[in-house]
Short mmCIF file of C-alpha atoms and ligand atoms in Angstrom, two decimals:
data_model
loop_
_atom_site.label_atom_id
_atom_site.label_comp_id
_atom_site.label_asym_id
_atom_site.label_seq_id
_atom_site.Cartn_x
_atom_site.Cartn_y
_atom_site.Cartn_z
CA UNK G 1 30.11 -35.17 0.94
CA UNK G 2 29.48 -31.47 0.77
CA UNK G 3 30.70 -31.43 -2.81
CA UNK G 4 28.41 -34.31 -3.61
CA UNK G 5 25.35 -32.41 -2.33
CA UNK G 6 26.35 -29.26 -4.18
CA UNK G 7 26.63 -31.27 -7.40
CA UNK G 8 23.18 -32.70 -6.82
CA UNK G 9 21.76 -29.21 -6.26
CA UNK G 10 23.20 -28.13 -9.61
CA UNK G 11 21.72 -31.23 -11.23
CA UNK G 12 18.29 -30.36 -9.85
CA UNK G 13 18.59 -26.76 -11.01
CA UNK G 14 19.60 -27.82 -14.54
CA UNK G 15 17.01 -30.52 -14.87
CA UNK G 16 14.49 -29.93 -17.68
CA UNK G 17 11.95 -32.22 -19.29
CA UNK G 18 8.74 -32.33 -21.31
CA UNK G 19 8.29 -36.02 -20.77
CA UNK G 20 6.20 -37.42 -17.91
CA UNK G 21 8.30 -40.62 -17.71
CA UNK G 22 11.51 -38.62 -17.31
CA UNK G 23 9.89 -36.51 -14.62
CA UNK G 24 8.84 -39.65 -12.76
CA UNK G 25 12.46 -40.98 -12.91
CA UNK G 26 13.58 -37.64 -11.49
CA UNK G 27 11.10 -37.99 -8.63
CA UNK G 28 12.26 -41.55 -7.85
CA UNK G 29 15.95 -40.60 -8.06
CA UNK G 30 15.65 -37.73 -5.62
CA UNK G 31 12.54 -38.27 -3.53
CA UNK G 32 11.91 -42.00 -3.79
CA UNK G 33 12.35 -44.34 -0.80
CA UNK G 34 15.64 -45.55 -2.18
CA UNK G 35 16.49 -42.15 -3.64
CA UNK G 36 19.62 -40.08 -3.08
CA UNK G 37 17.92 -37.88 -0.54
CA UNK G 38 17.17 -40.71 1.85
CA UNK G 39 20.70 -42.07 1.40
CA UNK G 40 22.13 -38.67 2.31
CA UNK G 41 19.88 -38.28 5.35
CA UNK G 42 20.96 -41.74 6.47
CA UNK G 43 24.64 -40.82 6.19
CA UNK G 44 24.00 -37.57 8.17
CA UNK G 45 25.07 -39.31 11.37
CA UNK G 46 28.55 -39.89 9.93
CA UNK G 47 29.13 -36.18 9.36
CA UNK G 48 31.50 -34.60 11.94
CA UNK G 49 29.59 -32.57 14.48
CA UNK G 50 31.10 -29.19 13.52
CA UNK G 51 29.96 -29.65 9.91
CA UNK G 52 26.49 -30.95 10.73
CA UNK G 53 24.85 -27.52 10.65
CA UNK G 54 26.21 -26.54 7.26
CA UNK G 55 25.58 -30.00 5.82
CA UNK G 56 22.06 -30.04 7.16
CA UNK G 57 21.28 -26.69 5.54
CA UNK G 58 22.66 -27.92 2.22
CA UNK G 59 20.62 -31.07 2.42
CA UNK G 60 17.53 -29.03 3.13
CA UNK G 61 18.22 -26.79 0.14
CA UNK G 62 18.53 -29.85 -2.06
CA UNK G 63 15.25 -31.28 -0.73
CA UNK G 64 13.30 -28.05 -1.20
CA UNK G 65 14.75 -27.44 -4.68
CA UNK G 66 13.98 -30.98 -5.84
CA UNK G 67 10.39 -30.71 -4.56
CA UNK G 68 9.85 -27.29 -6.13
CA UNK G 69 11.28 -28.44 -9.42
CA UNK G 70 9.05 -31.50 -9.45
CA UNK G 71 5.88 -29.54 -8.66
CA UNK G 72 6.70 -26.92 -11.29
CA UNK G 73 7.46 -29.41 -14.07
CA UNK G 74 4.43 -31.50 -13.19
CA UNK G 75 2.01 -28.57 -13.49
CA UNK G 76 3.64 -27.44 -16.77
CA UNK G 77 3.26 -30.90 -18.24
CA UNK G 78 -0.37 -31.30 -17.27
CA UNK G 79 -1.17 -27.84 -18.68
CA UNK G 80 0.40 -28.99 -21.94
CA UNK G 81 -1.65 -32.17 -22.12
CA UNK G 82 -4.82 -30.16 -21.48
CA UNK G 83 -3.87 -27.88 -24.32
CA UNK G 84 -3.44 -30.92 -26.52
CA UNK G 85 -6.95 -32.13 -25.84
CA UNK G 86 -8.32 -28.66 -26.67
CA UNK G 87 -6.65 -28.70 -30.06
CA UNK G 88 -9.02 -28.76 -33.09
CA UNK G 89 -9.68 -32.18 -34.59
CA UNK G 90 -7.13 -33.54 -36.98
CA UNK G 91 -8.47 -32.28 -40.30
CA UNK G 92 -6.53 -34.89 -42.26
CA UNK G 93 -8.55 -37.73 -40.68
CA UNK G 94 -11.12 -39.37 -42.98
CA UNK G 95 -14.65 -37.94 -42.71
CA UNK G 96 -17.29 -39.85 -40.76
CA UNK G 97 -20.08 -40.31 -43.25
CA UNK G 98 -23.05 -40.32 -40.91
CA UNK G 99 -24.90 -37.32 -42.38
CA UNK G 100 -26.92 -38.94 -45.16
CA UNK G 101 -28.81 -36.64 -47.48
CA UNK G 102 -32.40 -37.14 -48.63
CA UNK G 103 -33.91 -37.11 -52.08
CA UNK G 104 -35.78 -33.91 -52.90
CA UNK G 105 -39.57 -34.40 -52.72
CA UNK G 106 -39.87 -33.25 -56.35
CA UNK G 107 -37.42 -35.98 -57.41
CA UNK G 108 -39.28 -38.56 -55.31
CA UNK G 109 -42.59 -37.80 -57.03
CA UNK G 110 -41.00 -37.52 -60.49
CA UNK G 111 -39.48 -40.99 -60.02
CA UNK G 112 -42.81 -42.32 -58.82
CA UNK G 113 -44.60 -40.91 -61.90
CA UNK G 114 -41.94 -42.47 -64.17
CA UNK G 115 -42.39 -45.79 -62.34
CA UNK G 116 -46.17 -45.75 -62.68
CA UNK G 117 -46.09 -45.07 -66.42
CA UNK G 118 -43.19 -47.38 -67.17
CA UNK G 119 -45.33 -50.24 -65.82
CA UNK G 120 -47.71 -49.68 -68.73
CA UNK G 121 -45.01 -49.36 -71.38
CA UNK G 122 -44.13 -45.67 -71.40
CA UNK G 123 -40.53 -44.68 -72.12
CA UNK G 124 -38.88 -41.51 -70.80
CA UNK G 125 -37.83 -38.76 -73.22
CA UNK G 126 -36.18 -35.42 -72.73
CA UNK G 127 -35.78 -32.15 -74.61
CA UNK G 128 -33.83 -28.90 -74.26
CA UNK G 129 -34.79 -26.22 -71.73
CA UNK G 130 -33.94 -23.48 -74.25
CA UNK G 131 -36.50 -24.09 -76.97
CA UNK G 132 -37.25 -22.56 -80.34
CA UNK G 133 -40.56 -20.99 -81.27
CA UNK G 134 -41.50 -23.95 -83.47
CA UNK G 135 -41.30 -26.64 -80.77
CA UNK G 136 -42.69 -24.55 -77.92
CA UNK G 137 -45.52 -22.84 -79.85
CA UNK G 138 -45.96 -23.10 -83.61
CA UNK G 139 -45.94 -26.89 -84.03
CA UNK G 140 -48.35 -27.11 -81.08
CA UNK G 141 -50.94 -25.11 -83.00
CA UNK G 142 -50.55 -21.84 -81.13
CA UNK G 143 -51.86 -19.11 -83.40
CA UNK G 144 -49.27 -16.41 -84.15
CA UNK G 145 -50.99 -13.84 -81.93
CA UNK G 146 -51.88 -16.25 -79.08
CA UNK G 147 -51.60 -14.58 -75.63
CA UNK G 148 -49.42 -17.44 -74.34
CA UNK G 149 -46.61 -16.02 -76.46
CA UNK G 150 -46.92 -12.76 -74.61
CA UNK G 151 -43.82 -11.38 -72.92
CA UNK G 152 -45.62 -11.72 -69.58
CA UNK G 153 -45.60 -15.50 -69.64
CA UNK G 154 -42.49 -16.33 -71.58
CA UNK G 155 -38.81 -15.69 -70.90
CA UNK G 156 -37.59 -14.88 -74.41
CA UNK G 157 -33.91 -15.25 -75.21
CA UNK G 158 -34.09 -13.74 -78.67
CA UNK G 159 -36.67 -13.41 -81.49
CA UNK G 160 -36.81 -17.16 -82.05
CA UNK G 161 -35.78 -18.73 -78.72
CA UNK G 162 -37.24 -18.88 -75.25
CA UNK G 163 -37.01 -20.92 -72.04
CA UNK G 164 -39.63 -23.58 -72.61
CA UNK G 165 -42.93 -22.73 -70.98
CA UNK G 166 -44.11 -26.35 -70.87
CA UNK G 167 -42.81 -29.87 -71.56
CA UNK G 168 -45.31 -30.19 -74.44
CA UNK G 169 -42.38 -29.08 -76.61
CA UNK G 170 -40.84 -32.52 -76.05
CA UNK G 171 -43.84 -34.30 -77.58
CA UNK G 172 -43.17 -32.41 -80.83
CA UNK G 173 -39.54 -33.54 -80.82
CA UNK G 174 -40.51 -37.15 -80.10
CA UNK G 175 -43.10 -37.21 -82.92
CA UNK G 176 -40.65 -35.61 -85.36
CA UNK G 177 -38.03 -38.24 -84.62
CA UNK G 178 -40.06 -41.43 -84.10
CA UNK G 179 -42.69 -43.42 -85.93
CA UNK G 180 -45.88 -44.52 -84.11
CA UNK G 181 -46.64 -46.39 -81.97
CA UNK G 182 -45.28 -43.83 -79.50
CA UNK G 183 -45.76 -44.07 -75.76
CA UNK G 184 -43.61 -41.66 -73.80
CA UNK G 185 -43.48 -39.36 -70.82
CA UNK G 186 -41.22 -36.31 -70.65
CA UNK G 187 -40.35 -34.95 -67.22
CA UNK G 188 -38.46 -31.66 -66.97
CA UNK G 189 -38.08 -28.09 -65.80
CA UNK G 190 -40.20 -25.32 -67.30
CA UNK G 191 -40.08 -21.55 -66.96
CA UNK G 192 -42.68 -18.81 -66.85
CA UNK G 193 -42.46 -15.15 -66.08
CA UNK G 194 -44.65 -15.35 -62.97
CA UNK G 195 -44.48 -13.52 -59.65
CA UNK G 196 -43.27 -15.95 -56.98
CA UNK G 197 -45.91 -16.82 -54.38
CA UNK G 198 -47.14 -19.78 -52.33
CA UNK G 199 -48.93 -21.07 -55.44
CA UNK G 200 -46.71 -20.02 -58.36
CA UNK G 201 -43.03 -19.93 -59.26
CA UNK G 202 -41.07 -18.90 -62.32
CA UNK G 203 -39.33 -22.28 -62.42
CA UNK G 204 -41.29 -25.49 -61.92
CA UNK G 205 -41.52 -29.07 -63.15
CA UNK G 206 -43.90 -30.84 -65.47
CA UNK G 207 -44.39 -34.31 -66.87
CA UNK G 208 -45.78 -34.54 -70.37
CA UNK G 209 -47.41 -37.75 -71.60
CA UNK G 210 -47.98 -38.81 -75.21
CA UNK G 211 -49.57 -41.87 -76.73
CA UNK G 212 -49.88 -42.15 -80.56
CA UNK G 213 -51.11 -45.24 -82.41
CA UNK G 214 -53.93 -46.42 -84.63
CA UNK G 215 -57.38 -46.23 -83.04
CA UNK G 216 -56.41 -44.50 -79.82
CA UNK G 217 -59.60 -43.14 -78.27
CA UNK G 218 -60.69 -40.77 -75.53
CA UNK G 219 -61.70 -43.84 -73.50
CA UNK G 220 -58.04 -44.99 -73.55
CA UNK G 221 -57.04 -41.58 -72.21
CA UNK G 222 -59.59 -41.74 -69.42
CA UNK G 223 -58.57 -45.23 -68.38
CA UNK G 224 -54.87 -44.36 -68.44
CA UNK G 225 -55.46 -41.35 -66.20
CA UNK G 226 -57.66 -43.33 -63.80
CA UNK G 227 -54.89 -45.91 -63.53
CA UNK G 228 -52.35 -43.17 -62.83
CA UNK G 229 -54.54 -41.41 -60.23
CA UNK G 230 -55.15 -44.64 -58.31
CA UNK G 231 -51.49 -45.66 -58.35
CA UNK G 232 -50.45 -42.22 -57.14
CA UNK G 233 -53.20 -41.33 -54.64
CA UNK G 234 -54.69 -44.70 -53.64
CA UNK G 235 -57.02 -47.30 -55.11
CA UNK G 236 -60.22 -45.58 -53.96
CA UNK G 237 -59.37 -42.40 -55.91
CA UNK G 238 -61.93 -41.21 -58.46
CA UNK G 239 -61.28 -38.86 -61.37
CA UNK G 240 -63.45 -36.21 -62.99
CA UNK G 241 -62.93 -34.65 -66.41
CA UNK G 242 -64.06 -31.11 -67.17
CA UNK G 243 -64.10 -29.76 -70.73
CA UNK G 244 -61.29 -27.27 -71.32
CA UNK G 245 -59.24 -25.68 -74.08
CA UNK G 246 -55.63 -26.18 -75.19
CA UNK G 247 -54.43 -25.25 -78.69
CA UNK G 248 -52.75 -28.64 -79.19
CA UNK G 249 -55.61 -30.95 -78.18
CA UNK G 250 -59.17 -31.39 -79.40
CA UNK G 251 -61.24 -32.19 -77.42
CA UNK G 252 -59.43 -31.01 -74.30
CA UNK G 253 -60.11 -31.60 -70.64
CA UNK G 254 -58.89 -30.76 -67.19
CA UNK G 255 -58.70 -33.66 -64.77
CA UNK G 256 -59.54 -33.59 -61.06
CA UNK G 257 -58.92 -36.35 -58.53
CA UNK G 258 -61.11 -36.95 -55.50
CA UNK G 259 -59.55 -35.15 -52.53
CA UNK G 260 -57.17 -37.52 -50.75
CA UNK G 261 -57.52 -35.62 -47.48
CA UNK G 262 -61.29 -35.78 -46.97
CA UNK G 263 -61.90 -38.70 -49.40
CA UNK G 264 -64.24 -36.50 -51.43
CA UNK G 265 -66.42 -35.40 -48.50
CA UNK G 266 -65.27 -31.77 -48.73
CA UNK G 267 -62.58 -29.94 -46.73
CA UNK G 268 -60.50 -26.74 -46.76
CA UNK G 269 -57.88 -28.15 -49.14
CA UNK G 270 -60.43 -29.02 -51.85
CA UNK G 271 -62.46 -25.91 -50.98
CA UNK G 272 -65.40 -28.21 -50.13
CA UNK G 273 -65.71 -29.46 -53.71
CA UNK G 274 -64.32 -32.94 -52.94
CA UNK G 275 -62.01 -32.69 -55.96
CA UNK G 276 -58.53 -31.32 -56.77
CA UNK G 277 -57.25 -30.39 -60.22
CA UNK G 278 -54.11 -32.30 -61.24
CA UNK G 279 -53.60 -32.07 -65.00
CA UNK G 280 -54.63 -31.02 -68.50
CA UNK G 281 -55.15 -33.47 -71.34
CA UNK G 282 -56.88 -34.16 -74.63
CA UNK G 283 -56.75 -35.88 -78.02
CA UNK G 284 -53.76 -34.59 -79.99
CA UNK G 285 -55.05 -32.07 -82.53
CA UNK G 286 -54.67 -33.41 -86.12
CA UNK G 287 -52.83 -30.16 -86.99
CA UNK G 288 -50.14 -31.08 -84.44
CA UNK G 289 -49.78 -34.60 -85.85
CA UNK G 290 -49.38 -33.19 -89.37
CA UNK G 291 -46.90 -30.53 -88.17
CA UNK G 292 -44.76 -33.37 -86.81
CA UNK G 293 -44.99 -35.53 -89.95
CA UNK G 294 -47.57 -38.03 -88.68
CA UNK G 295 -50.52 -38.92 -90.94
CA UNK G 296 -53.59 -37.87 -88.98
CA UNK G 297 -55.87 -39.98 -91.18
CA UNK G 298 -54.08 -43.13 -89.96
CA UNK G 299 -53.00 -42.24 -86.45
CA UNK G 300 -54.61 -40.63 -83.46
CA UNK G 301 -53.43 -40.15 -79.91
CA UNK G 302 -53.74 -38.41 -76.61
CA UNK G 303 -51.50 -36.16 -74.57
CA UNK G 304 -51.52 -34.93 -71.01
CA UNK G 305 -49.43 -32.61 -68.91
CA UNK G 306 -49.13 -32.28 -65.15
CA UNK G 307 -47.19 -30.13 -62.71
CA UNK G 308 -44.95 -32.17 -60.42
CA UNK G 309 -45.06 -29.50 -57.71
CA UNK G 310 -48.84 -29.69 -57.62
CA UNK G 311 -48.90 -33.50 -57.32
CA UNK G 312 -46.20 -33.35 -54.60
CA UNK G 313 -48.11 -30.71 -52.64
CA UNK G 314 -51.27 -32.80 -52.75
CA UNK G 315 -49.48 -36.00 -51.87
CA UNK G 316 -47.52 -34.61 -48.89
CA UNK G 317 -49.98 -31.84 -47.96
CA UNK G 318 -47.46 -29.05 -48.50
CA UNK G 319 -49.11 -25.64 -48.67
CA UNK G 320 -46.32 -23.39 -49.96
CA UNK G 321 -44.57 -24.02 -53.27
CA UNK G 322 -41.59 -21.87 -52.30
CA UNK G 323 -40.45 -24.55 -49.83
CA UNK G 324 -39.31 -26.66 -52.78
CA UNK G 325 -36.74 -24.08 -53.82
CA UNK G 326 -35.36 -22.89 -50.50
CA UNK G 327 -33.24 -25.97 -49.73
CA UNK G 328 -33.98 -25.68 -46.03
CA UNK G 329 -32.65 -28.94 -44.57
CA UNK G 330 -35.37 -28.92 -41.88
CA UNK G 331 -37.90 -29.28 -44.72
CA UNK G 332 -35.86 -31.68 -46.86
CA UNK G 333 -34.96 -33.98 -43.94
CA UNK G 334 -38.61 -34.91 -43.56
CA UNK G 335 -38.40 -36.90 -46.78
CA UNK G 336 -35.38 -38.95 -45.68
CA UNK G 337 -37.32 -42.18 -45.27
CA UNK G 338 -39.63 -41.63 -48.26
N1 LIG T 917 -48.87 -27.77 -71.61
C1 LIG T 917 -49.98 -27.55 -70.71
C2 LIG T 917 -49.60 -26.54 -69.67
O1 LIG T 917 -48.44 -26.29 -69.52
C3 LIG T 917 -50.38 -28.83 -70.07
C4 LIG T 917 -51.03 -29.75 -71.03
C5 LIG T 917 -52.39 -29.69 -71.23
C6 LIG T 917 -50.29 -30.69 -71.72
C7 LIG T 917 -53.02 -30.56 -72.11
C8 LIG T 917 -50.89 -31.55 -72.63
C9 LIG T 917 -52.27 -31.48 -72.79
O2 LIG T 917 -50.23 -32.46 -73.32
O3 LIG T 917 -52.85 -32.33 -73.66
O4 LIG T 917 -50.44 -26.02 -69.00
#
């Protein structure tokens, strides 16, 4: 009997586990109702009186050791499981795709402009951002010494190449490569050597429009722009044309739309004029048609150019152009449902 208890004590001392089920079996084997401990206590009465004291002490040692062992292993195991739950997420798991991005407001308005003009038959054309002198200036009737060629406005790459300063360069390419009738818009990035402020940036976006056919008149231009303004800013929008100058159009005009904030009554945004400038336009200068291989005695046409940033600022009442380039998600998120 004594030997049996001593063996059990050794078993308890040697017992090790990292498994909660094994620990539970240990508890049942030693401390359970039908466990060895109870059996031994029951058989205590059969032990001869002179050995009772020694046997009792042994039994007690076994009991205490088994309990200590159980408590120790139990706390180790629960510390381990806590550690497990504090572990970083499993990085090999597939990503939950619940962070949807939003389209950039400039892209939203560019797409809207393309949509509006495609409904009246305009195609979309594109040209290079690095442009040669001919397409950016000369073909568009810029005199050799015109101030727009000045280093201050233009990022020159070499003697003959620059970052395009406007998308009007694309109209030259389209006319060179296509026969009238031509109806196209050319959206794209343009570059000017400007100081960055709330109202100006050295990179911005324009959409150029070009319509060349027989008998195209200024009235067609006006009606096209009225259609555009009403589709973009609402059906009650009015437009106003002011005479202006561009080397590539004659006559030329700048176009204002009635202020969509105060409906033309006058407010801070329109500086109490009731109107906001949105684009430049005019009848394509015969020199430009000829430069691009189009017979100006047969064909005429109009062109217009607008800044996408400006239209977007008016449409969403954004007062600082720099927001478009900062990629601040707090700004961009606001266009998620647009
Ligand atoms: N290219 C002009 C600019 O960047 C905009 C412009 C004005 C385009 C009149 C045109 C136009 O086609 O006819 O300021």
